[in-house]
Coordinates of C-alpha atoms and ligand atoms in Angstrom, one line a residue:
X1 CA -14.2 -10.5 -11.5
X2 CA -12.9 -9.4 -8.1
X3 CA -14.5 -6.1 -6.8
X4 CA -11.9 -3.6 -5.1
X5 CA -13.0 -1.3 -2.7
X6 CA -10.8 1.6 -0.5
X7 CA -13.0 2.8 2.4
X8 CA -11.4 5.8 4.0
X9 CA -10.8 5.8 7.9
X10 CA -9.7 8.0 9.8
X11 CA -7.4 11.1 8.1
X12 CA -5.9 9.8 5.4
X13 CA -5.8 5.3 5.7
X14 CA -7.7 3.2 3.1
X15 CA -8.8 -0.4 4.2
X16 CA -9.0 -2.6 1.2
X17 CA -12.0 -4.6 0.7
X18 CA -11.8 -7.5 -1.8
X19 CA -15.4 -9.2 -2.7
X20 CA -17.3 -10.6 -6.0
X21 CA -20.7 -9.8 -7.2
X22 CA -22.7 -12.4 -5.9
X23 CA -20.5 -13.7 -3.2
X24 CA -21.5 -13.0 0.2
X25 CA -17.9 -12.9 1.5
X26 CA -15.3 -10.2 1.4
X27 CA -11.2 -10.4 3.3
X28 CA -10.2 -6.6 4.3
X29 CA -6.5 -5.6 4.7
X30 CA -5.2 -3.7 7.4
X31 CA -8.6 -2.5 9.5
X32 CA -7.3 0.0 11.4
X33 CA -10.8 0.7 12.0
X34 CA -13.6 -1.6 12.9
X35 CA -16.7 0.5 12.3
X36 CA -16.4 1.4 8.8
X37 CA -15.5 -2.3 7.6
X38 CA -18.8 -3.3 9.5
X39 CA -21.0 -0.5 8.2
X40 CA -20.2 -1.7 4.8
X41 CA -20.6 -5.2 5.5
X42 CA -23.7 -4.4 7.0
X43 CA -24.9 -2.3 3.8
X44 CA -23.6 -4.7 1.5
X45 CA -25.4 -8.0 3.8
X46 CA -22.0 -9.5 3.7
X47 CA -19.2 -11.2 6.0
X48 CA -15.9 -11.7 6.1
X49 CA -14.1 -15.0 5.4
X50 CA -10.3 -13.2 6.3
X51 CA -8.8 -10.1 7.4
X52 CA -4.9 -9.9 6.2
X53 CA -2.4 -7.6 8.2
X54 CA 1.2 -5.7 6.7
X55 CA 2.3 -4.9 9.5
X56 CA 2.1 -4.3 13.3
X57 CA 0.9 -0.3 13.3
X58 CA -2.1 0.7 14.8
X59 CA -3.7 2.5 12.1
X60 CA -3.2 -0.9 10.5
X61 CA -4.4 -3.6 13.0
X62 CA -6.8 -1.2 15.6
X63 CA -10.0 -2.7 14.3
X64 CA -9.2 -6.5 14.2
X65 CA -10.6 -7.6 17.9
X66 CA -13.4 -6.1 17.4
X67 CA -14.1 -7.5 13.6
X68 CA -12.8 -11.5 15.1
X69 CA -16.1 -10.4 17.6
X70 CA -18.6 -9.3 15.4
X71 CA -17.3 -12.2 12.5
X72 CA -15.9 -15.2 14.4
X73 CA -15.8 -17.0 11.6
X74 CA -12.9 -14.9 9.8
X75 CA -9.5 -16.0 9.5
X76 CA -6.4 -13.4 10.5
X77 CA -3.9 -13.5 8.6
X78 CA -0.2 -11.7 8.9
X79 CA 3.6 -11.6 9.1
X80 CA 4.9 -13.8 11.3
X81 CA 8.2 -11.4 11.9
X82 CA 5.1 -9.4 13.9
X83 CA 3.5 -12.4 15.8
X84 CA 4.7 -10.7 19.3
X85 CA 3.3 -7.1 18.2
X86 CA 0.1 -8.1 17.0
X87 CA -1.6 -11.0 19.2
X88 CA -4.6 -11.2 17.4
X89 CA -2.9 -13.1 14.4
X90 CA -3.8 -16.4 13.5
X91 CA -1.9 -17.7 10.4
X92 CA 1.3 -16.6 10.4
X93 CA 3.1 -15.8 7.1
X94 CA 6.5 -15.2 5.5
X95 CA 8.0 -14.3 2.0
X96 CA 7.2 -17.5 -0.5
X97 CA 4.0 -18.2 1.0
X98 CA 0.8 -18.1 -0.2
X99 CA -2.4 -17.7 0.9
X100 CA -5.6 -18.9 -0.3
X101 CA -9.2 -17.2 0.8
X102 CA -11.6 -20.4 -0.1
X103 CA -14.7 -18.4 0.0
X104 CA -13.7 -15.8 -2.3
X105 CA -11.8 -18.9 -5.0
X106 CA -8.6 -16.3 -3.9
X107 CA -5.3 -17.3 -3.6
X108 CA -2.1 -14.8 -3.6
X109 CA 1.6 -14.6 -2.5
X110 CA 3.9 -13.3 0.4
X111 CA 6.3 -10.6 -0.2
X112 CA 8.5 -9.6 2.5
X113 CA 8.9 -5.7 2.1
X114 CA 11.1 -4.9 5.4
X115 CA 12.0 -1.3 5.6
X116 CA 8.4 0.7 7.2
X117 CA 8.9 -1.9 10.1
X118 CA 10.9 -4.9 10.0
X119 CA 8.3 -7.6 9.2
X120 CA 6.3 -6.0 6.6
X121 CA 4.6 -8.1 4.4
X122 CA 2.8 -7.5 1.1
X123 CA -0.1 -9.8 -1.0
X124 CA -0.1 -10.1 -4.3
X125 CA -2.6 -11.6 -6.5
X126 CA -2.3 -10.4 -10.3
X127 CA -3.2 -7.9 -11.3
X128 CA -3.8 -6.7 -7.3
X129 CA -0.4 -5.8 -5.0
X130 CA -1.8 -5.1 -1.3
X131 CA 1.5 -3.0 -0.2
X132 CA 0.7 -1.8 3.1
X133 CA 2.9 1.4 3.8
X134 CA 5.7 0.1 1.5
X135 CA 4.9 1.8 -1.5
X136 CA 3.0 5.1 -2.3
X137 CA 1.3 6.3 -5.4
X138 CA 4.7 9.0 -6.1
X139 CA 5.8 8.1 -2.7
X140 CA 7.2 5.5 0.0
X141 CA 6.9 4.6 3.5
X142 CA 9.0 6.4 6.3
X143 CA 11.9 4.5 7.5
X144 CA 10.7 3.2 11.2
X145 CA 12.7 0.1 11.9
X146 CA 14.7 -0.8 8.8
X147 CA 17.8 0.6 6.5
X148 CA 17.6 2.2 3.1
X149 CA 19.3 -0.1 1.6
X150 CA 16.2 -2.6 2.9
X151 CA 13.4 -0.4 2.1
X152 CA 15.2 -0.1 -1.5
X153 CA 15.4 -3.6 -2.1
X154 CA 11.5 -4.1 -1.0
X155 CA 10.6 -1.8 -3.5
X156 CA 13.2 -3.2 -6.1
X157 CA 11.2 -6.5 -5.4
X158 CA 7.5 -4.5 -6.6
X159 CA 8.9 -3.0 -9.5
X160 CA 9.8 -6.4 -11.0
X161 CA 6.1 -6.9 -10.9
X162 CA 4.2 -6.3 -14.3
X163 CA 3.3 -3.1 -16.3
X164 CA -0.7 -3.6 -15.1
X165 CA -0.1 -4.6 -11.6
X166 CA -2.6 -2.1 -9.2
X167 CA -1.0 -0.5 -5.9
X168 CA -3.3 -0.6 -3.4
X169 CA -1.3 1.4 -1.0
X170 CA -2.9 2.2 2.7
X171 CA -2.7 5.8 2.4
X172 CA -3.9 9.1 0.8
X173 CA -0.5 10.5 0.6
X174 CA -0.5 11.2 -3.5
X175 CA -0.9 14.9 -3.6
X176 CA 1.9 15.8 -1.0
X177 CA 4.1 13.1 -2.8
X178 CA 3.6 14.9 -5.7
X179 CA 4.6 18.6 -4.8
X180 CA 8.1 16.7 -3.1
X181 CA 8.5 14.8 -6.4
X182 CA 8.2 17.9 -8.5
X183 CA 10.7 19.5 -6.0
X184 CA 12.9 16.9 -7.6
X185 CA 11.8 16.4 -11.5
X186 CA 9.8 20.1 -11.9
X187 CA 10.6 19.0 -16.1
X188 CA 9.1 15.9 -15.5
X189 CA 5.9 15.9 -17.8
X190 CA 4.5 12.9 -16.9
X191 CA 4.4 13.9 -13.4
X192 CA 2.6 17.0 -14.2
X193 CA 0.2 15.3 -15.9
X194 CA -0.8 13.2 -13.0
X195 CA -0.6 16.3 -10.7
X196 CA -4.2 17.6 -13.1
X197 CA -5.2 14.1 -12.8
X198 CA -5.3 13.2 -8.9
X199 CA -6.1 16.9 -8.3
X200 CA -9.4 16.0 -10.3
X201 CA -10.0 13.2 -8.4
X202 CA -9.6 15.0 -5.0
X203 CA -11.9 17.7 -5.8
X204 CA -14.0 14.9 -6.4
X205 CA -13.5 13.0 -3.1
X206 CA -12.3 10.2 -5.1
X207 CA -9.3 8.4 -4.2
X208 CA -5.7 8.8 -6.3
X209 CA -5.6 4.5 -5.5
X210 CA -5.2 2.3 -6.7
X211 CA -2.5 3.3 -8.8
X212 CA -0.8 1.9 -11.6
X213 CA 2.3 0.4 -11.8
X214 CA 3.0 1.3 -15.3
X215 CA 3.0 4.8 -14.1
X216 CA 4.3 4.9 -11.4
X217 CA 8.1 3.7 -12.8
X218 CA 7.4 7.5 -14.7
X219 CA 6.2 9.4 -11.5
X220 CA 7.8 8.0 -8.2
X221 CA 11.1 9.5 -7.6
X222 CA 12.1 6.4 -5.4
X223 CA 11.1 3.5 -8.5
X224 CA 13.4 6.4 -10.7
X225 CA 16.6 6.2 -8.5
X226 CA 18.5 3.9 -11.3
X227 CA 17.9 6.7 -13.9
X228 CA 21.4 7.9 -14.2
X229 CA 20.3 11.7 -15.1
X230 CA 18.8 11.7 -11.8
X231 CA 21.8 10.6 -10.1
X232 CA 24.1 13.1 -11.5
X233 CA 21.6 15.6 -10.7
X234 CA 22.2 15.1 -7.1
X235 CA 25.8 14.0 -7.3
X236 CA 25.1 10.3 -6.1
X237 CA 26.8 7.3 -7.6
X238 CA 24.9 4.6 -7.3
X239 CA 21.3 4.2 -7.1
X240 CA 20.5 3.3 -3.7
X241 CA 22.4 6.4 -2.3
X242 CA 20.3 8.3 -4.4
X243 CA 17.1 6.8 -2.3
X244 CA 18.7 7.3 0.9
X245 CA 18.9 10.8 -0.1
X246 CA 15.6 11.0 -1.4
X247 CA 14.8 9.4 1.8
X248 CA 16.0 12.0 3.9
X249 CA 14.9 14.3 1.8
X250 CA 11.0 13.8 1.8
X251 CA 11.7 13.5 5.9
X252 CA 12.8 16.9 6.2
X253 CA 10.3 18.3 3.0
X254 CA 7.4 21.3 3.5
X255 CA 5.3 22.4 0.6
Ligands
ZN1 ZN1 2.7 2.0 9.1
FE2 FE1 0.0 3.5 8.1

């Protein structure tokens, strides 16, 4: 069984560490940090066969020189739509494609998710969806480089996944996501129900991630946009300008 661990750096990013009991190797995503991905290697006396990238942010890809120093070895892997922003990339990837980490027996496929910037990538590997800053627990990226209508279609991509599939989303975003959700469904009980739960877990220290798909089709105003109730709720017509308003919306939202 695959072990999945977030390790916080700095505010609010998680960098995802996949590894097995047993098996000296791990693959991070997005080290926007280099120091806490080696002080856990360190702890944990283990390396790092691969480090895959999302995309070409800093908060994302800061730590990777310095990781390809300390662990020659490991294998950088990314979107090749962001080869020219992030030089340290060694295998470049697209939508279709998959990827296999040897050392860990781990294999998973490309998803292009354009929309945050215009190469974003995901990595799936059931039941485990690496998203980057695609998709939020109740939440979803900003729009930097792409349209609504692509960010929309990214995330239409996701929710096709299945029921069980885990978002391992980059951020700590879920309890603002929340209060701008219930802005928009205050009736919706599910939501409030996960409001008690993830406050819980912050008191705690714990993370809200990864979350579950399952819920999240309940809780994330922007996987609820084809819900018809919604839409006549803010006089939209169609369910992507529903996002697009949501969209703008959430841009211009204070709690
Ligand atoms: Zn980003
Ligand atoms: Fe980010």
């Amino acid at each position: 069984m695959p072990e999945l661990i977030p390790l916080p750096a700095f505010n609010d990013n998680y960098i995802w560490v996949l590894t097995e009991q047993h098996n000296p190797y791990c693959l991070v995503v997005d080290p926007g940090d280099a120091e806490v991905v080696i002080q856990f290697l360190q702890q944990q006396q283990k390396t790092l066969a691969a480090i895959l990238i999302t995309h070409h942010h800093a908060d994302h890809t800061g730590g990777i020189r310095q990781l390809k120093q300390q662990y020659p070895a490991c294998r950088v892997i990314g979107p090749a739509a962001e080869k020219s922003k992030i030089q340290e990339l060694e295998q470049l990837v697209v939508g279709g494609d998959s990827v296999t980490v040897p050392e860990l027996n781990w294999q998973c496929r490309v998803f292009d998710l354009p929309g945050h910037t215009a190469g974003h990538i995901g990595f799936y590997s059931a039941p485990v969806l690496f998203c980057g800053d695609t998709l939020f627990s109740v939440g979803c990226g900003r729009l930097f480089e792409g349209t609504a209508k692509q960010l929309y279609q990214s995330l239409q991509s996701l929710t096709a996944l299945p029921d069980d599939t885990l978002l391992c989303c980059t951020h700590e975003y879920t309890l603002a996501n929340i209060a701008f959700a219930l802005s928009i469904e205050p009736e919706n009980t599910e939501l409030q129900l996960y409001l008690k739960h993830c406050q819980q877990k912050r008191q705690l220290s714990e993370p809200t991630l990864p979350a579950l798909l399952a819920n999240e089709r309940k809780v994330n105003p922007f996987l609820r946009c084809e819900n018809i109730v919604l839409q006549r709720k803010f006089n939209q017509n169609s369910a992507l300008a529903l996002f697009t308003l949501l969209r703008q919306a959430k841009d211009q939202f204070k709690s």
